[in-house]
Amino acid sequence: MGDELAAGKVEQNLGSMLLRQDRYAEAAPHFRRAALRFARAGDHAHSIMADNGLASVLAAQYRFDEALLLAERARQRAQAKGLVPLLANIHNLLGRLELLRGRLGPAMHWLALVLRDADRGAPPQSVDEAQRTLADAYRAANLLPESIALYDRTVATASARQAPIEEAWALVQRAWVLARMSQPSVARQDLARARQLFGLQANPVGLAVVHLHEAALALQENDGSQAAHCATQAADGFGLAGLPGAQLEARVLLAQSHEQSGETGTAEQLYRQTLAQAQDLPQVSAPCAQGLGRLAARQADHLAARTWFGMA
């Protein structure tokens, strides 16, 4: 029994380390083995932690149904045993999961629970993470000043706690908002700092996200060629990391880059291919439909344009 528990803790720590480095495919088997070992040892708390870790991996891979099933099971078990710190982590995961699915209302509900429990035993790191994810939700809802305020707080807290990965993620998301608020030079400073932090932590997924935001910034500045270059780097990085959902988001920017450069045939092909793979990802399917609508309107095909815009 003791050997199972000790081995499970080793597996859990390895999975958590790889998850922090965004090495999802490598982290998953460690969490699976840890959950099995903890179940054999009768350690419910660590078993819940392993399930939550695996659900986090599945969410990052956009395997939403599996992640939601596992997270909900972990939530029920943690709630039944009154494990507030574990509940905070699970609520964070559910918030991120709903945000990735484009469901802002449910996402904010789960994140608000974490912030509510700040004085009831929720770990400070969980509260910080909830604030950053809530900032992401505000960003998705175009509540830009509100998201900037939370990103500022998260960057300062992460820097003070010497948490480089958390700081880098807040910086890269804040850069997106700054670009939207017509502050491209400040956005580039945030991206440069995030690139440095991700590089020091050997985090290829983080670097791919930096490329993704650089592509969006180049598009905003009407530099289709640079945008295509950055979007391709992002798509390649996500592909190597086994993150097909994020890769599709990069392909949307690549299609937009070709559209901006007047390469309408290539853009249309990319939009159609990406839309066919988007499934239940509105952040992918909606801009693809919009792009196809713009291309149809450019060709004076008003019926097709109306159809695509209606879908978007």
GROMACS .gro file of C-alpha atoms in nm:
model
  312
    1MET     CA    1   0.000   0.000   0.000
    2GLY     CA    2   0.281   0.239   0.093
    3ASP     CA    3   0.466   0.160  -0.227
    4GLU     CA    4   0.155   0.234  -0.435
    5LEU     CA    5   0.107   0.567  -0.258
    6ALA     CA    6   0.470   0.671  -0.297
    7ALA     CA    7   0.478   0.567  -0.663
    8GLY     CA    8   0.151   0.752  -0.722
    9LYS     CA    9   0.297   1.072  -0.577
   10VAL     CA   10   0.598   1.043  -0.807
   11GLU     CA   11   0.369   0.997  -1.108
   12GLN     CA   12   0.153   1.289  -0.994
   13ASN     CA   13   0.454   1.519  -0.956
   14LEU     CA   14   0.588   1.422  -1.298
   15GLY     CA   15   0.249   1.485  -1.456
   16SER     CA   16   0.217   1.823  -1.284
   17MET     CA   17   0.568   1.926  -1.391
   18LEU     CA   18   0.499   1.833  -1.754
   19LEU     CA   19   0.159   2.006  -1.744
   20ARG     CA   20   0.321   2.330  -1.625
   21GLN     CA   21   0.555   2.302  -1.925
   22ASP     CA   22   0.249   2.246  -2.151
   23ARG     CA   23   0.381   1.902  -2.251
   24TYR     CA   24   0.034   1.752  -2.254
   25ALA     CA   25   0.089   1.425  -2.438
   26GLU     CA   26   0.370   1.337  -2.197
   27ALA     CA   27   0.173   1.443  -1.887
   28ALA     CA   28  -0.140   1.239  -1.956
   29PRO     CA   29  -0.005   0.885  -1.889
   30HIS     CA   30   0.152   0.998  -1.561
   31PHE     CA   31  -0.183   1.131  -1.437
   32ARG     CA   32  -0.359   0.811  -1.547
   33ARG     CA   33  -0.112   0.590  -1.365
   34ALA     CA   34  -0.120   0.816  -1.058
   35ALA     CA   35  -0.501   0.799  -1.038
   36LEU     CA   36  -0.488   0.420  -1.057
   37ARG     CA   37  -0.224   0.394  -0.786
   38PHE     CA   38  -0.406   0.634  -0.553
   39ALA     CA   39  -0.731   0.441  -0.601
   40ARG     CA   40  -0.554   0.120  -0.502
   41ALA     CA   41  -0.404   0.293  -0.197
   42GLY     CA   42  -0.742   0.438  -0.095
   43ASP     CA   43  -0.610   0.798  -0.107
   44HIS     CA   44  -0.917   0.992  -0.222
   45ALA     CA   45  -0.766   1.342  -0.216
   46HIS     CA   46  -0.469   1.252  -0.434
   47SER     CA   47  -0.693   1.049  -0.663
   48ILE     CA   48  -0.909   1.359  -0.718
   49MET     CA   49  -0.595   1.566  -0.786
   50ALA     CA   50  -0.481   1.315  -1.049
   51ASP     CA   51  -0.822   1.318  -1.217
   52ASN     CA   52  -0.816   1.699  -1.221
   53GLY     CA   53  -0.469   1.698  -1.374
   54LEU     CA   54  -0.578   1.460  -1.648
   55ALA     CA   55  -0.891   1.668  -1.713
   56SER     CA   56  -0.666   1.975  -1.749
   57VAL     CA   57  -0.465   1.792  -2.015
   58LEU     CA   58  -0.780   1.688  -2.202
   59ALA     CA   59  -0.916   2.044  -2.189
   60ALA     CA   60  -0.593   2.183  -2.336
   61GLN     CA   61  -0.622   1.926  -2.615
   62TYR     CA   62  -0.982   2.044  -2.678
   63ARG     CA   63  -1.120   1.700  -2.585
   64PHE     CA   64  -1.405   1.876  -2.413
   65ASP     CA   65  -1.652   1.593  -2.351
   66GLU     CA   66  -1.391   1.372  -2.183
   67ALA     CA   67  -1.251   1.662  -1.982
   68LEU     CA   68  -1.595   1.774  -1.863
   69LEU     CA   69  -1.692   1.422  -1.756
   70LEU     CA   70  -1.372   1.376  -1.557
   71ALA     CA   71  -1.383   1.724  -1.403
   72GLU     CA   72  -1.745   1.689  -1.296
   73ARG     CA   73  -1.669   1.355  -1.132
   74ALA     CA   74  -1.376   1.512  -0.949
   75ARG     CA   75  -1.592   1.807  -0.842
   76GLN     CA   76  -1.860   1.583  -0.694
   77ARG     CA   77  -1.604   1.378  -0.504
   78ALA     CA   78  -1.424   1.686  -0.368
   79GLN     CA   79  -1.750   1.851  -0.269
   80ALA     CA   80  -1.871   1.539  -0.088
   81LYS     CA   81  -1.555   1.537   0.122
   82GLY     CA   82  -1.545   1.915   0.180
   83LEU     CA   83  -1.204   1.956   0.016
   84VAL     CA   84  -1.217   2.332  -0.051
   85PRO     CA   85  -0.859   2.366  -0.189
   86LEU     CA   86  -0.924   2.087  -0.441
   87LEU     CA   87  -1.264   2.235  -0.528
   88ALA     CA   88  -1.095   2.566  -0.609
   89ASN     CA   89  -0.863   2.391  -0.857
   90ILE     CA   90  -1.154   2.204  -1.014
   91HIS     CA   91  -1.368   2.518  -1.041
   92ASN     CA   92  -1.074   2.686  -1.214
   93LEU     CA   93  -1.053   2.401  -1.460
   94LEU     CA   94  -1.427   2.412  -1.529
   95GLY     CA   95  -1.401   2.787  -1.587
   96ARG     CA   96  -1.118   2.744  -1.838
   97LEU     CA   97  -1.298   2.456  -2.005
   98GLU     CA   98  -1.617   2.656  -2.056
   99LEU     CA   99  -1.418   2.953  -2.181
  100LEU     CA  100  -1.244   2.734  -2.440
  101ARG     CA  101  -1.589   2.617  -2.551
  102GLY     CA  102  -1.696   2.979  -2.597
  103ARG     CA  103  -1.944   2.967  -2.306
  104LEU     CA  104  -1.872   3.288  -2.117
  105GLY     CA  105  -2.161   3.275  -1.870
  106PRO     CA  106  -2.079   2.929  -1.727
  107ALA     CA  107  -1.708   3.015  -1.729
  108MET     CA  108  -1.763   3.325  -1.515
  109HIS     CA  109  -1.986   3.125  -1.280
  110TRP     CA  110  -1.712   2.873  -1.197
  111LEU     CA  111  -1.442   3.138  -1.165
  112ALA     CA  112  -1.659   3.346  -0.933
  113LEU     CA  113  -1.680   3.045  -0.701
  114VAL     CA  114  -1.300   3.038  -0.674
  115LEU     CA  115  -1.287   3.407  -0.586
  116ARG     CA  116  -1.571   3.359  -0.337
  117ASP     CA  117  -1.371   3.087  -0.160
  118ALA     CA  118  -1.057   3.302  -0.132
  119ASP     CA  119  -1.121   3.341   0.242
  120ARG     CA  120  -1.243   2.983   0.292
  121GLY     CA  121  -0.926   2.789   0.216
  122ALA     CA  122  -0.882   2.832  -0.159
  123PRO     CA  123  -0.506   2.835  -0.235
  124PRO     CA  124  -0.366   3.177  -0.333
  125GLN     CA  125  -0.236   3.029  -0.660
  126SER     CA  126  -0.588   2.912  -0.747
  127VAL     CA  127  -0.726   3.260  -0.678
  128ASP     CA  128  -0.455   3.414  -0.898
  129GLU     CA  129  -0.532   3.167  -1.175
  130ALA     CA  130  -0.903   3.242  -1.150
  131GLN     CA  131  -0.831   3.613  -1.187
  132ARG     CA  132  -0.624   3.551  -1.499
  133THR     CA  133  -0.889   3.325  -1.653
  134LEU     CA  134  -1.158   3.578  -1.561
  135ALA     CA  135  -0.948   3.838  -1.743
  136ASP     CA  136  -0.950   3.604  -2.045
  137ALA     CA  137  -1.330   3.586  -2.019
  138TYR     CA  138  -1.357   3.967  -2.002
  139ARG     CA  139  -1.129   3.985  -2.306
  140ALA     CA  140  -1.352   3.744  -2.497
  141ALA     CA  141  -1.653   3.957  -2.406
  142ASN     CA  142  -1.474   4.273  -2.527
  143LEU     CA  143  -1.465   4.416  -2.173
  144LEU     CA  144  -1.116   4.541  -2.244
  145PRO     CA  145  -1.051   4.788  -1.957
  146GLU     CA  146  -1.178   4.530  -1.707
  147SER     CA  147  -0.951   4.262  -1.851
  148ILE     CA  148  -0.648   4.495  -1.849
  149ALA     CA  149  -0.700   4.568  -1.479
  150LEU     CA  150  -0.699   4.197  -1.395
  151TYR     CA  151  -0.400   4.122  -1.619
  152ASP     CA  152  -0.206   4.405  -1.453
  153ARG     CA  153  -0.279   4.254  -1.113
  154THR     CA  154  -0.187   3.903  -1.230
  155VAL     CA  155   0.142   4.014  -1.387
  156ALA     CA  156   0.241   4.198  -1.069
  157THR     CA  157   0.146   3.907  -0.843
  158ALA     CA  158   0.321   3.646  -1.058
  159SER     CA  159   0.635   3.857  -1.079
  160ALA     CA  160   0.641   3.906  -0.701
  161ARG     CA  161   0.596   3.533  -0.644
  162GLN     CA  162   0.860   3.448  -0.905
  163ALA     CA  163   0.611   3.246  -1.109
  164PRO     CA  164   0.748   3.294  -1.465
  165ILE     CA  165   0.495   3.075  -1.648
  166GLU     CA  166   0.196   3.251  -1.490
  167GLU     CA  167   0.356   3.589  -1.562
  168ALA     CA  168   0.423   3.496  -1.924
  169TRP     CA  169   0.066   3.382  -1.987
  170ALA     CA  170  -0.074   3.702  -1.837
  171LEU     CA  171   0.166   3.911  -2.046
  172VAL     CA  172   0.079   3.742  -2.373
  173GLN     CA  173  -0.295   3.781  -2.313
  174ARG     CA  174  -0.255   4.142  -2.200
  175ALA     CA  175  -0.065   4.210  -2.523
  176TRP     CA  176  -0.370   4.101  -2.723
  177VAL     CA  177  -0.589   4.348  -2.535
  178LEU     CA  178  -0.334   4.628  -2.570
  179ALA     CA  179  -0.325   4.570  -2.945
  180ARG     CA  180  -0.704   4.594  -2.957
  181MET     CA  181  -0.681   4.920  -2.762
  182SER     CA  182  -0.446   5.066  -3.027
  183GLN     CA  183  -0.131   5.033  -2.820
  184PRO     CA  184   0.079   4.808  -3.048
  185SER     CA  185   0.419   4.922  -2.921
  186VAL     CA  186   0.329   4.835  -2.560
  187ALA     CA  187   0.179   4.506  -2.681
  188ARG     CA  188   0.507   4.417  -2.851
  189GLN     CA  189   0.694   4.484  -2.525
  190ASP     CA  190   0.466   4.237  -2.345
  191LEU     CA  191   0.514   3.978  -2.620
  192ALA     CA  192   0.891   4.018  -2.609
  193ARG     CA  193   0.893   3.967  -2.231
  194ALA     CA  194   0.660   3.667  -2.261
  195ARG     CA  195   0.881   3.516  -2.531
  196GLN     CA  196   1.181   3.553  -2.300
  197LEU     CA  197   1.004   3.388  -2.007
  198PHE     CA  198   0.865   3.102  -2.214
  199GLY     CA  199   1.209   3.046  -2.366
  200LEU     CA  200   1.378   3.031  -2.027
  201GLN     CA  201   1.121   2.773  -1.916
  202ALA     CA  202   1.161   2.569  -2.238
  203ASN     CA  203   0.788   2.603  -2.308
  204PRO     CA  204   0.719   2.551  -2.681
  205VAL     CA  205   0.343   2.592  -2.648
  206GLY     CA  206   0.389   2.932  -2.487
  207LEU     CA  207   0.619   3.035  -2.771
  208ALA     CA  208   0.357   2.919  -3.022
  209VAL     CA  209   0.100   3.140  -2.848
  210VAL     CA  210   0.340   3.435  -2.876
  211HIS     CA  211   0.364   3.367  -3.252
  212LEU     CA  212  -0.017   3.353  -3.266
  213HIS     CA  213  -0.050   3.697  -3.109
  214GLU     CA  214   0.228   3.836  -3.326
  215ALA     CA  215   0.031   3.719  -3.629
  216ALA     CA  216  -0.281   3.897  -3.503
  217LEU     CA  217  -0.080   4.213  -3.441
  218ALA     CA  218   0.070   4.200  -3.791
  219LEU     CA  219  -0.278   4.159  -3.938
  220GLN     CA  220  -0.393   4.465  -3.747
  221GLU     CA  221  -0.103   4.657  -3.901
  222ASN     CA  222  -0.193   4.531  -4.252
  223ASP     CA  223   0.126   4.326  -4.286
  224GLY     CA  224  -0.018   4.012  -4.441
  225SER     CA  225   0.320   3.859  -4.522
  226GLN     CA  226   0.449   3.886  -4.163
  227ALA     CA  227   0.116   3.767  -4.031
  228ALA     CA  228   0.133   3.456  -4.249
  229HIS     CA  229   0.487   3.385  -4.131
  230CYS     CA  230   0.393   3.411  -3.762
  231ALA     CA  231   0.069   3.216  -3.806
  232THR     CA  232   0.257   2.934  -3.977
  233GLN     CA  233   0.506   2.920  -3.689
  234ALA     CA  234   0.218   2.909  -3.441
  235ALA     CA  235   0.036   2.634  -3.632
  236ASP     CA  236   0.355   2.427  -3.656
  237GLY     CA  237   0.422   2.470  -3.284
  238PHE     CA  238   0.071   2.367  -3.185
  239GLY     CA  239   0.086   2.073  -3.424
  240LEU     CA  240   0.408   1.942  -3.272
  241ALA     CA  241   0.257   1.980  -2.924
  242GLY     CA  242  -0.049   1.776  -3.022
  243LEU     CA  243  -0.297   2.064  -2.982
  244PRO     CA  244  -0.525   2.045  -3.288
  245GLY     CA  245  -0.775   2.301  -3.155
  246ALA     CA  246  -0.513   2.569  -3.106
  247GLN     CA  247  -0.365   2.475  -3.444
  248LEU     CA  248  -0.702   2.549  -3.605
  249GLU     CA  249  -0.704   2.896  -3.444
  250ALA     CA  250  -0.363   2.959  -3.601
  251ARG     CA  251  -0.494   2.843  -3.937
  252VAL     CA  252  -0.774   3.100  -3.915
  253LEU     CA  253  -0.511   3.373  -3.886
  254LEU     CA  254  -0.318   3.218  -4.174
  255ALA     CA  255  -0.630   3.230  -4.390
  256GLN     CA  256  -0.691   3.591  -4.290
  257SER     CA  257  -0.331   3.672  -4.379
  258HIS     CA  258  -0.375   3.535  -4.731
  259GLU     CA  259  -0.705   3.718  -4.764
  260GLN     CA  260  -0.539   4.045  -4.662
  261SER     CA  261  -0.260   3.986  -4.916
  262GLY     CA  262  -0.516   3.936  -5.196
  263GLU     CA  263  -0.454   3.562  -5.227
  264THR     CA  264  -0.825   3.487  -5.224
  265GLY     CA  265  -0.806   3.133  -5.364
  266THR     CA  266  -0.565   3.018  -5.094
  267ALA     CA  267  -0.765   3.201  -4.829
  268GLU     CA  268  -1.091   3.039  -4.935
  269GLN     CA  269  -0.936   2.693  -4.934
  270LEU     CA  270  -0.793   2.746  -4.586
  271TYR     CA  271  -1.122   2.883  -4.451
  272ARG     CA  272  -1.317   2.585  -4.586
  273GLN     CA  273  -1.067   2.326  -4.461
  274THR     CA  274  -1.049   2.484  -4.117
  275LEU     CA  275  -1.427   2.522  -4.089
  276ALA     CA  276  -1.473   2.154  -4.175
  277GLN     CA  277  -1.255   2.060  -3.877
  278ALA     CA  278  -1.387   2.321  -3.633
  279GLN     CA  279  -1.670   2.106  -3.489
  280ASP     CA  280  -1.792   2.283  -3.172
  281LEU     CA  281  -1.530   2.559  -3.162
  282PRO     CA  282  -1.710   2.889  -3.223
  283GLN     CA  283  -1.384   3.084  -3.196
  284VAL     CA  284  -1.276   2.893  -3.509
  285SER     CA  285  -1.598   2.839  -3.704
  286ALA     CA  286  -1.729   3.196  -3.669
  287PRO     CA  287  -1.426   3.377  -3.820
  288CYS     CA  288  -1.406   3.113  -4.095
  289ALA     CA  289  -1.769   3.179  -4.189
  290GLN     CA  290  -1.704   3.554  -4.176
  291GLY     CA  291  -1.402   3.515  -4.403
  292LEU     CA  292  -1.599   3.310  -4.654
  293GLY     CA  293  -1.874   3.571  -4.640
  294ARG     CA  294  -1.627   3.850  -4.718
  295LEU     CA  295  -1.482   3.654  -5.009
  296ALA     CA  296  -1.829   3.580  -5.149
  297ALA     CA  297  -1.927   3.946  -5.119
  298ARG     CA  298  -1.608   4.045  -5.302
  299GLN     CA  299  -1.720   3.819  -5.587
  300ALA     CA  300  -2.070   3.974  -5.578
  301ASP     CA  301  -2.220   3.639  -5.474
  302HIS     CA  302  -2.468   3.803  -5.238
  303LEU     CA  303  -2.670   3.490  -5.162
  304ALA     CA  304  -2.359   3.297  -5.051
  305ALA     CA  305  -2.234   3.598  -4.856
  306ARG     CA  306  -2.565   3.626  -4.672
  307THR     CA  307  -2.554   3.255  -4.590
  308TRP     CA  308  -2.200   3.267  -4.455
  309PHE     CA  309  -2.259   3.583  -4.251
  310GLY     CA  310  -2.578   3.428  -4.111
  311MET     CA  311  -2.379   3.124  -4.002
  312ALA     CA  312  -2.117   3.347  -3.840
   0.00000   0.00000   0.00000
